[in-house]
Structure formats: C-alpha cells, structure tokens
Coordinates of N, CA, C and O in Angstrom, one line a residue:
M213 N -7.7 13.2 -62.2 CA -6.4 12.6 -61.9 C -5.4 13.7 -61.6 O -4.5 13.5 -60.7
K214 N -5.5 14.9 -62.2 CA -4.6 16.0 -61.9 C -4.7 16.4 -60.5 O -3.6 16.8 -59.9
Q215 N -5.9 16.5 -60.0 CA -6.1 17.0 -58.6 C -5.4 15.9 -57.6 O -4.8 16.3 -56.6
W216 N -5.6 14.7 -57.9 CA -5.1 13.6 -57.1 C -3.5 13.7 -57.1 O -2.9 13.6 -56.1
W217 N -3.0 13.9 -58.3 CA -1.5 14.0 -58.5 C -1.0 15.2 -57.8 O 0.0 15.1 -57.1
R218 N -1.7 16.3 -57.9 CA -1.2 17.6 -57.2 C -1.3 17.4 -55.7 O -0.4 17.9 -55.0
R219 N -2.3 16.8 -55.3 CA -2.5 16.6 -53.8 C -1.4 15.8 -53.2 O -0.8 16.1 -52.2
W220 N -1.1 14.6 -53.8 CA -0.1 13.7 -53.3 C 1.3 14.0 -53.6 O 2.3 13.6 -53.0
T221 N 1.6 14.9 -54.6 CA 3.0 15.2 -54.9 C 3.3 16.7 -54.5 O 4.5 17.0 -54.3
Y222 N 2.3 17.4 -54.1 CA 2.6 18.8 -53.8 C 2.1 19.2 -52.4 O 2.8 19.6 -51.6
E223 N 0.8 18.9 -52.1 CA 0.2 19.4 -50.9 C 0.6 18.5 -49.7 O 0.9 19.0 -48.6
V224 N 0.6 17.2 -49.8 CA 0.9 16.3 -48.7 C 2.4 16.4 -48.3 O 2.7 16.6 -47.1
P225 N 3.4 16.4 -49.3 CA 4.7 16.7 -48.8 C 5.0 18.0 -48.2 O 5.7 18.2 -47.2
L226 N 4.2 19.1 -48.7 CA 4.4 20.4 -48.0 C 3.8 20.4 -46.6 O 4.4 21.0 -45.7
A227 N 2.7 19.7 -46.4 CA 2.2 19.6 -45.0 C 3.1 18.8 -44.1 O 3.3 19.2 -42.9
I228 N 3.7 17.7 -44.6 CA 4.7 17.0 -43.8 C 5.9 17.8 -43.5 O 6.4 17.9 -42.3
S229 N 6.4 18.6 -44.5 CA 7.6 19.4 -44.3 C 7.3 20.5 -43.3 O 8.1 20.9 -42.5
D230 N 6.1 21.1 -43.4 CA 5.7 22.2 -42.4 C 5.6 21.6 -41.0 O 6.1 22.3 -40.0
A231 N 5.1 20.4 -40.8 CA 5.0 19.8 -39.5 C 6.4 19.5 -39.0 O 6.7 19.8 -37.8
L232 N 7.3 19.0 -39.8 CA 8.7 18.7 -39.4 C 9.4 20.0 -39.0 O 10.1 20.1 -38.0
W233 N 9.2 21.1 -39.8 CA 9.8 22.4 -39.5 C 9.3 22.9 -38.1 O 10.1 23.4 -37.3
E234 N 8.0 22.8 -37.9 CA 7.5 23.2 -36.6 C 8.1 22.5 -35.4 O 8.5 23.1 -34.4
V235 N 8.2 21.2 -35.5 CA 8.7 20.4 -34.4 C 10.2 20.5 -34.3 O 10.7 20.7 -33.2
L236 N 10.9 20.3 -35.4 CA 12.4 20.2 -35.3 C 13.1 21.5 -35.2 O 14.2 21.6 -34.8
V237 N 12.5 22.6 -35.7 CA 13.2 23.9 -35.7 C 12.5 24.8 -34.7 O 13.2 25.3 -33.8
V238 N 11.2 25.1 -34.9 CA 10.6 26.2 -34.1 C 10.5 25.7 -32.6 O 10.9 26.4 -31.7
Q239 N 9.9 24.5 -32.3 CA 9.8 24.1 -31.0 C 11.1 23.8 -30.3 O 11.3 24.0 -29.1
L240 N 12.1 23.2 -31.1 CA 13.4 23.0 -30.5 C 14.1 24.3 -30.2 O 14.8 24.3 -29.1
A241 N 14.0 25.3 -31.0 CA 14.6 26.6 -30.7 C 13.9 27.2 -29.4 O 14.6 27.8 -28.6
A242 N 12.6 27.0 -29.3 CA 11.9 27.5 -28.0 C 12.4 26.8 -26.8 O 12.6 27.3 -25.7
L243 N 12.6 25.4 -27.0 CA 13.1 24.6 -25.8 C 14.5 25.1 -25.5 O 14.8 25.2 -24.3
L244 N 15.4 25.3 -26.5 CA 16.7 25.7 -26.2 C 16.8 27.1 -25.5 O 17.7 27.4 -24.8
D245 N 15.8 28.0 -25.9 CA 15.8 29.3 -25.2 C 15.4 29.2 -23.7 O 15.9 30.0 -22.9
R246 N 14.6 28.2 -23.4 CA 14.2 28.0 -22.0 C 15.2 27.2 -21.2 O 15.0 27.0 -20.0
L247 N 16.2 26.6 -21.9 CA 17.1 25.7 -21.2 C 18.1 26.4 -20.3 O 18.6 27.5 -20.7
T248 N 18.3 25.9 -19.1 CA 19.2 26.5 -18.2 C 20.3 25.5 -17.8 O 20.1 24.3 -18.1
V249 N 21.3 26.0 -17.1 CA 22.4 25.1 -16.7 C 21.8 24.1 -15.7 O 22.2 22.9 -15.6
R250 N 21.0 24.6 -14.8 CA 20.4 23.7 -13.8 C 19.6 22.6 -14.4 O 19.7 21.4 -13.9
K251 N 18.9 22.8 -15.4 CA 18.1 21.8 -16.1 C 19.0 20.8 -16.8 O 18.8 19.6 -16.8
V252 N 20.1 21.3 -17.3 CA 21.1 20.3 -18.0 C 21.7 19.4 -16.9 O 21.8 18.2 -17.1
I253 N 22.1 20.0 -15.8 CA 22.7 19.2 -14.7 C 21.7 18.2 -14.1 O 22.1 17.1 -13.8
A254 N 20.5 18.6 -14.0 CA 19.4 17.7 -13.5 C 19.1 16.6 -14.5 O 18.7 15.5 -14.1
F255 N 19.4 16.8 -15.8 CA 19.1 15.8 -16.8 C 20.2 14.8 -17.0 O 20.0 13.7 -17.5
I256 N 21.5 15.1 -16.6 CA 22.6 14.2 -16.8 C 22.4 12.9 -16.0 O 22.7 11.9 -16.6
P257 N 22.0 12.9 -14.7 CA 21.8 11.6 -14.1 C 20.7 10.8 -14.7 O 20.8 9.5 -14.7
V258 N 19.7 11.4 -15.3 CA 18.7 10.6 -16.0 C 19.3 9.9 -17.2 O 19.0 8.7 -17.5
V259 N 20.2 10.6 -18.0 CA 20.8 10.0 -19.1 C 21.7 8.8 -18.6 O 21.7 7.8 -19.3
I260 N 22.4 9.0 -17.5 CA 23.3 8.0 -17.0 C 22.5 6.8 -16.6 O 22.9 5.6 -16.8
L261 N 21.4 7.0 -15.9 CA 20.5 5.9 -15.5 C 19.9 5.1 -16.7 O 19.9 3.9 -16.7
V262 N 19.6 5.9 -17.7 CA 19.0 5.2 -18.9 C 20.1 4.3 -19.6 O 19.9 3.2 -20.0
L263 N 21.3 4.9 -19.6 CA 22.4 4.1 -20.2 C 22.8 2.9 -19.3 O 23.2 1.8 -19.8
A264 N 22.7 3.1 -18.0 CA 23.0 2.0 -17.1 C 22.0 0.8 -17.2 O 22.4 -0.3 -17.1
Y265 N 20.7 1.2 -17.4 CA 19.7 0.1 -17.5 C 19.6 -0.5 -18.9 O 19.0 -1.5 -19.1
Y266 N 20.3 0.1 -19.8 CA 20.4 -0.5 -21.1 C 21.6 -1.4 -21.1 O 22.7 -1.1 -21.1
H267 N 21.3 -2.7 -20.9 CA 22.3 -3.7 -20.5 C 23.4 -4.0 -21.5 O 24.3 -4.7 -21.2
R268 N 23.3 -3.5 -22.7 CA 24.3 -3.8 -23.7 C 25.5 -2.9 -23.6 O 26.5 -3.2 -24.2
I269 N 25.4 -1.8 -22.9 CA 26.5 -0.9 -22.8 C 27.0 -0.9 -21.3 O 26.3 -0.5 -20.4
P270 N 28.2 -1.4 -21.1 CA 28.7 -1.4 -19.7 C 29.1 0.0 -19.3 O 29.8 0.7 -20.0
I271 N 28.7 0.4 -18.1 CA 29.0 1.7 -17.6 C 29.9 1.5 -16.4 O 29.6 0.8 -15.5
P272 N 31.0 2.2 -16.4 CA 31.9 2.1 -15.2 C 31.3 2.7 -14.0 O 30.5 3.6 -14.1
P273 N 31.7 2.3 -12.8 CA 31.2 2.8 -11.6 C 31.5 4.3 -11.4 O 30.8 5.0 -10.8
E274 N 32.6 4.7 -12.0 CA 33.0 6.1 -11.8 C 32.0 7.0 -12.5 O 31.6 8.1 -12.0
L275 N 31.4 6.6 -13.6 CA 30.4 7.4 -14.3 C 29.1 7.4 -13.5 O 28.4 8.5 -13.4
M276 N 28.8 6.3 -12.8 CA 27.6 6.3 -11.9 C 27.8 7.3 -10.8 O 26.9 8.0 -10.4
L277 N 29.0 7.3 -10.2 CA 29.3 8.2 -9.1 C 29.2 9.7 -9.5 O 28.8 10.5 -8.8
I278 N 29.7 9.9 -10.7 CA 29.6 11.3 -11.3 C 28.1 11.7 -11.4 O 27.7 12.8 -11.0
G279 N 27.3 10.8 -11.8 CA 25.8 11.1 -11.9 C 25.2 11.4 -10.5 O 24.4 12.3 -10.4
D280 N 25.6 10.6 -9.5 CA 25.1 10.8 -8.2 C 25.6 12.1 -7.6 O 24.9 12.9 -7.0
F281 N 26.9 12.4 -7.9 CA 27.4 13.7 -7.4 C 26.7 14.9 -8.0 O 26.4 15.9 -7.4
L282 N 26.4 14.8 -9.3 CA 25.7 15.9 -10.0 C 24.2 16.0 -9.4 O 23.7 17.1 -9.3
A283 N 23.6 14.9 -9.1 CA 22.3 14.9 -8.5 C 22.3 15.6 -7.1 O 21.5 16.4 -6.8
Y284 N 23.4 15.3 -6.3 CA 23.5 15.9 -5.0 C 23.8 17.4 -5.1 O 23.3 18.2 -4.3
I285 N 24.6 17.8 -6.1 CA 24.8 19.2 -6.3 C 23.5 19.9 -6.6 O 23.3 21.0 -6.2
D286 N 22.7 19.3 -7.4 CA 21.4 19.8 -7.8 C 20.5 20.0 -6.5 O 19.9 21.0 -6.3
I287 N 20.5 19.0 -5.7 CA 19.7 19.1 -4.5 C 20.2 20.2 -3.5 O 19.4 21.0 -3.0
F288 N 21.5 20.3 -3.3 CA 22.0 21.3 -2.5 C 21.8 22.7 -3.1 O 21.6 23.7 -2.3
S289 N 21.9 22.8 -4.4 CA 21.7 24.1 -5.0 C 20.2 24.6 -4.8 O 20.0 25.8 -4.5
V290 N 19.3 23.7 -4.8 CA 17.9 24.0 -4.6 C 17.7 24.5 -3.1 O 17.1 25.4 -2.8
L291 N 18.4 23.7 -2.2 CA 18.3 24.1 -0.8 C 18.9 25.5 -0.5 O 18.4 26.3 0.2
I292 N 20.0 25.8 -1.2 CA 20.6 27.1 -1.0 C 19.8 28.2 -1.6 O 19.6 29.3 -1.0
L293 N 19.2 27.9 -2.8 CA 18.3 28.9 -3.4 C 17.1 29.2 -2.6 O 16.5 30.3 -2.5
L294 N 16.6 28.2 -1.9 CA 15.4 28.4 -1.0 C 15.7 29.1 0.3 O 14.9 29.5 1.0
G295 N 17.0 29.1 0.6 CA 17.4 29.8 1.8 C 17.3 28.9 3.1 O 17.3 29.4 4.2
V296 N 17.2 27.6 2.9 CA 17.0 26.7 4.0 C 18.3 26.5 4.8 O 18.3 26.3 6.0
M297 N 19.4 26.7 4.1 CA 20.7 26.4 4.7 C 20.9 27.3 5.9 O 21.6 27.0 6.9
G298 N 20.4 28.5 5.9 CA 20.5 29.4 7.0 C 19.7 29.0 8.2 O 19.9 29.4 9.3
R299 N 18.6 28.2 8.0 CA 17.7 27.8 9.0 C 17.9 26.4 9.4 O 17.1 25.8 10.1
V300 N 19.0 25.8 9.0 CA 19.3 24.4 9.3 C 19.4 24.2 10.8 O 18.8 23.2 11.4
T301 N 20.0 25.1 11.5 CA 20.1 25.0 13.0 C 18.8 25.0 13.7 O 18.5 24.3 14.6
T302 N 17.9 25.9 13.2 CA 16.6 25.9 13.8 C 15.8 24.6 13.5 O 15.1 24.1 14.4
I303 N 15.9 24.1 12.3 CA 15.2 22.9 12.0 C 15.8 21.7 12.8 O 15.0 20.9 13.4
L304 N 17.1 21.6 13.0 CA 17.7 20.6 13.8 C 17.3 20.7 15.3 O 17.1 19.7 15.9
F305 N 17.2 21.9 15.8 CA 16.8 22.1 17.1 C 15.3 21.6 17.3 O 15.1 20.9 18.3
V306 N 14.5 21.9 16.4 CA 13.1 21.5 16.5 C 13.0 19.9 16.5 O 12.3 19.3 17.2
V307 N 13.8 19.3 15.6 CA 13.8 17.9 15.5 C 14.3 17.2 16.7 O 13.8 16.3 17.2
K308 N 15.4 17.8 17.3 CA 16.0 17.2 18.5 C 15.0 17.4 19.7 O 14.8 16.5 20.5
Q309 N 14.3 18.5 19.8 CA 13.4 18.7 20.9 C 12.2 17.7 20.8 O 11.7 17.2 21.7
S310 N 11.7 17.5 19.5 CA 10.6 16.6 19.4 C 11.0 15.2 19.7 O 10.2 14.4 20.3
A311 N 12.2 14.8 19.3 CA 12.7 13.5 19.6 C 12.9 13.3 21.1 O 12.5 12.2 21.6
A312 N 13.3 14.3 21.8 CA 13.5 14.2 23.2 C 12.1 14.1 23.9 O 11.9 13.3 24.8
R313 N 11.1 14.8 23.4 CA 9.8 14.7 24.0 C 9.2 13.3 23.7 O 8.5 12.8 24.6
I314 N 9.4 12.8 22.5 CA 8.8 11.5 22.2 C 9.5 10.4 23.1 O 8.8 9.5 23.6
A315 N 10.8 10.5 23.3 CA 11.5 9.6 24.2 C 11.0 9.7 25.6 O 10.8 8.7 26.3
L316 N 10.8 10.9 26.1 CA 10.3 11.1 27.5 C 8.9 10.5 27.6 O 8.6 9.8 28.6
L317 N 8.1 10.7 26.6 CA 6.7 10.2 26.7 C 6.7 8.7 26.6 O 6.0 8.0 27.4
A318 N 7.6 8.1 25.8 CA 7.7 6.6 25.7 C 8.2 6.1 27.1 O 7.7 5.0 27.5
G319 N 9.2 6.7 27.7 CA 9.6 6.3 29.0 C 8.5 6.3 30.1 O 8.4 5.4 30.9
R320 N 7.7 7.4 30.1 CA 6.6 7.5 31.0 C 5.6 6.4 30.8 O 5.1 5.8 31.7
V321 N 5.3 6.1 29.5 CA 4.3 5.1 29.2 C 4.8 3.7 29.7 O 4.1 2.9 30.3
V322 N 6.1 3.4 29.5 CA 6.7 2.1 29.9 C 6.7 2.0 31.4 O 6.3 1.0 32.0
A323 N 7.0 3.1 32.1 CA 7.0 3.1 33.6 C 5.6 2.9 34.1 O 5.4 2.1 35.1
H324 N 4.7 3.5 33.5 CA 3.3 3.4 34.0 C 2.8 2.0 33.7 O 2.1 1.4 34.6
A325 N 3.1 1.4 32.6 CA 2.7 0.0 32.3 C 3.3 -1.0 33.2 O 2.7 -2.0 33.6
Q326 N 4.6 -0.7 33.7 CA 5.2 -1.6 34.6 C 4.6 -1.5 36.0 O 4.5 -2.5 36.7
R327 N 4.1 -0.3 36.4 CA 3.4 -0.2 37.6 C 2.1 -0.9 37.7 O 1.7 -1.3 38.7
L328 N 1.5 -1.0 36.5 CA 0.2 -1.6 36.5 C 0.3 -3.1 36.7 O -0.5 -3.8 37.3
D329 N 1.4 -3.7 36.2 CA 1.7 -5.1 36.3 C 0.6 -6.0 36.0 O 0.1 -6.8 36.9
V330 N 0.0 -5.9 34.9 CA -1.1 -6.7 34.5 C -0.8 -8.1 34.1 O -1.6 -9.0 34.1
R331 N 0.4 -8.3 33.7 CA 0.8 -9.7 33.2 C 1.0 -10.7 34.3 O 0.7 -11.9 34.2
H332 N 1.5 -10.3 35.5 CA 1.8 -11.2 36.6 C 0.9 -11.0 37.8 O 1.3 -10.8 38.9
R333 N -0.4 -11.1 37.6 CA -1.4 -10.7 38.6 C -1.4 -11.8 39.7 O -1.5 -11.4 40.9
R334 N -1.2 -13.0 39.4 CA -1.3 -14.1 40.4 C 0.0 -14.3 41.2 O 0.0 -15.0 42.1
Q335 N 1.1 -13.8 40.7 CA 2.3 -14.0 41.3 C 2.6 -13.1 42.5 O 3.6 -13.2 43.1
R336 N 1.8 -12.1 42.8 CA 2.0 -11.2 43.8 C 2.0 -11.8 45.2 O 2.6 -11.3 46.1
G337 N 1.1 -12.7 45.4 CA 1.1 -13.3 46.8 C -0.3 -13.9 47.0 O -1.0 -14.2 46.0
A338 N -0.6 -14.1 48.2 CA -1.9 -14.8 48.5 C -3.0 -13.8 48.3 O -2.9 -12.6 48.4
P339 N -4.2 -14.3 47.9 CA -5.3 -13.5 47.7 C -5.8 -12.8 49.0 O -5.5 -13.3 50.1
T340 N -6.4 -11.7 48.9 CA -6.8 -10.9 50.1 C -7.9 -11.6 50.9 O -7.9 -11.6 52.1
R341 N -8.8 -12.3 50.3 CA -9.8 -13.1 51.1 C -9.6 -14.6 50.8 O -9.4 -14.9 49.6
P342 N -9.8 -15.4 51.8 CA -9.6 -16.8 51.5 C -10.8 -17.3 50.6 O -11.9 -16.9 50.7
R343 N -10.4 -18.3 49.8 CA -11.4 -18.9 49.0 C -12.2 -20.0 49.8 O -11.7 -20.7 50.6
R344 N -13.5 -20.0 49.6 CA -14.3 -21.0 50.2 C -14.6 -22.1 49.3 O -14.9 -21.8 48.1
K345 N -14.6 -23.3 49.8 CA -15.0 -24.4 48.9 C -16.5 -24.4 48.9 O -17.2 -24.1 49.8
P346 N -17.0 -24.8 47.7 CA -18.5 -24.8 47.6 C -19.1 -25.9 48.6 O -18.5 -26.9 48.8
D347 N -20.2 -25.5 49.1 CA -20.8 -26.5 50.0 C -21.3 -27.7 49.2 O -21.9 -27.7 48.2
Q348 N -20.9 -28.9 49.8 CA -21.3 -30.1 49.3 C -22.4 -30.7 50.2 O -22.4 -30.6 51.4
P349 N -23.3 -31.5 49.5 CA -24.3 -32.1 50.4 C -23.6 -33.1 51.3 O -22.5 -33.6 51.1
I350 N -24.3 -33.5 52.4 CA -23.7 -34.4 53.4 C -23.5 -35.7 52.8 O -22.4 -36.4 53.1
D351 N -24.3 -36.2 51.9 CA -24.1 -37.5 51.3 C -22.9 -37.5 50.4 O -22.3 -38.6 50.1
G352 N -22.5 -36.4 49.8 CA -21.4 -36.4 48.8 C -20.1 -36.1 49.4 O -19.1 -36.1 48.7
R353 N -20.0 -35.9 50.7 CA -18.7 -35.6 51.3 C -17.8 -36.8 51.4 O -18.3 -37.9 51.4
A354 N -16.6 -36.5 51.4 CA -15.6 -37.6 51.5 C -15.7 -38.3 52.9 O -15.9 -37.7 53.9
Y355 N -15.5 -39.6 52.9 CA -15.6 -40.3 54.1 C -14.3 -41.0 54.4 O -14.0 -42.1 53.7
G356 N -13.4 -40.5 55.1 CA -12.2 -41.1 55.5 C -11.0 -40.9 54.6 O -9.9 -40.9 55.0
G357 N -11.2 -40.7 53.3 CA -10.1 -40.6 52.4 C -9.6 -39.2 52.2 O -10.4 -38.3 52.4
V358 N -8.4 -39.1 52.0 CA -7.8 -37.7 51.8 C -8.2 -37.2 50.4 O -8.4 -36.0 50.3
W359 N -8.2 -38.0 49.4 CA -8.4 -37.5 48.0 C -9.8 -37.8 47.6 O -10.1 -37.9 46.4
D360 N -10.7 -38.0 48.5 CA -12.1 -38.2 48.2 C -12.3 -39.5 47.4 O -13.2 -39.6 46.5
Q361 N -11.6 -40.6 47.7 CA -11.8 -41.8 47.0 C -13.1 -42.5 47.4 O -13.8 -43.1 46.6
V362 N -13.3 -42.5 48.7 CA -14.4 -43.2 49.2 C -15.6 -42.3 49.5 O -15.4 -41.3 50.2
R363 N -16.7 -42.5 48.9 CA -17.9 -41.7 49.2 C -19.0 -42.5 49.6 O -19.2 -43.7 49.2
V364 N -19.8 -41.9 50.4 CA -21.0 -42.7 50.8 C -22.1 -42.3 49.9 O -22.4 -41.2 49.6
A365 N -22.8 -43.4 49.3 CA -23.8 -43.1 48.4 C -25.2 -43.1 49.0 O -25.5 -43.5 50.0

C-alpha cells in the first residue's frame, strides 16, 4: 500500500508537473526565441478571422480592413524581400507579349474558320453539276399530270 500511495502522491504529480514545465515553459521559450515581427504580422489576420467567424462577438468592419491591410503588407514585404519588385517591368512585358500573341493567334483562327464557311455550304449558289433525276421505268412515269397524280399501271 505504501508503494501505491508513494506512486500516486509523489511520482504521478511529479511526472505531470515535469510535462507541464516542458510544454508551458521550455517549448514556449523556444517558440518565443524563434518569433519574428513578420510572423506576428502574419498571425494577426488569422486571429481577426477567427474572431469574425465566432458569431457571438461582433467585429467592426474597420478591424477587418486592418487585418486585410496587414495581410497585404505581408505579401508586399515578401515580394520586396525576394527582389521581384525590380523585375516587375520585365514580368509585365512578358505577360503583355504573350497576351498579344494569343490575341493574334485567336484572330487568325477566326479568320481561317470564316474562310472555310462550313456552316452555310448550300447557300453559296447553284451546285456545279446539275442533279439528275433517277431513271424511272416507262410504266411508272407520270402521264399527263404535273404532280404525278395519274400513273399508268
């Protein structure tokens, strides 16, 4: 009974307190050491979104706009850090050139499709060779009537 009492009054609470110390003090201190201003700014919109979707707390639109503004600042800071802002003109030039090429290609395809004129084939005019009526036997030909009403049997 003494071992059981020692285990549940001494060893188990010490194990729980060691685990809490590890999580709440040691790992939290390591997280705070790795924390930067950029990470804090990136986390603010997440907090605002969580509060906005928690329907019991009304959030004014100004606070939502601040969260959007901070998110855009984060995006632009990443672009500046990557050095893309210096190459924006080059990227825009490539995009404009590719859009112009696609428009030119689409115009050529449409013009070629109109020259083919596959939809209105019979409206062009008379056929090049006259159509022949199939030969009918002499007994089946019309006799006297315009619309073949009277036939000789």
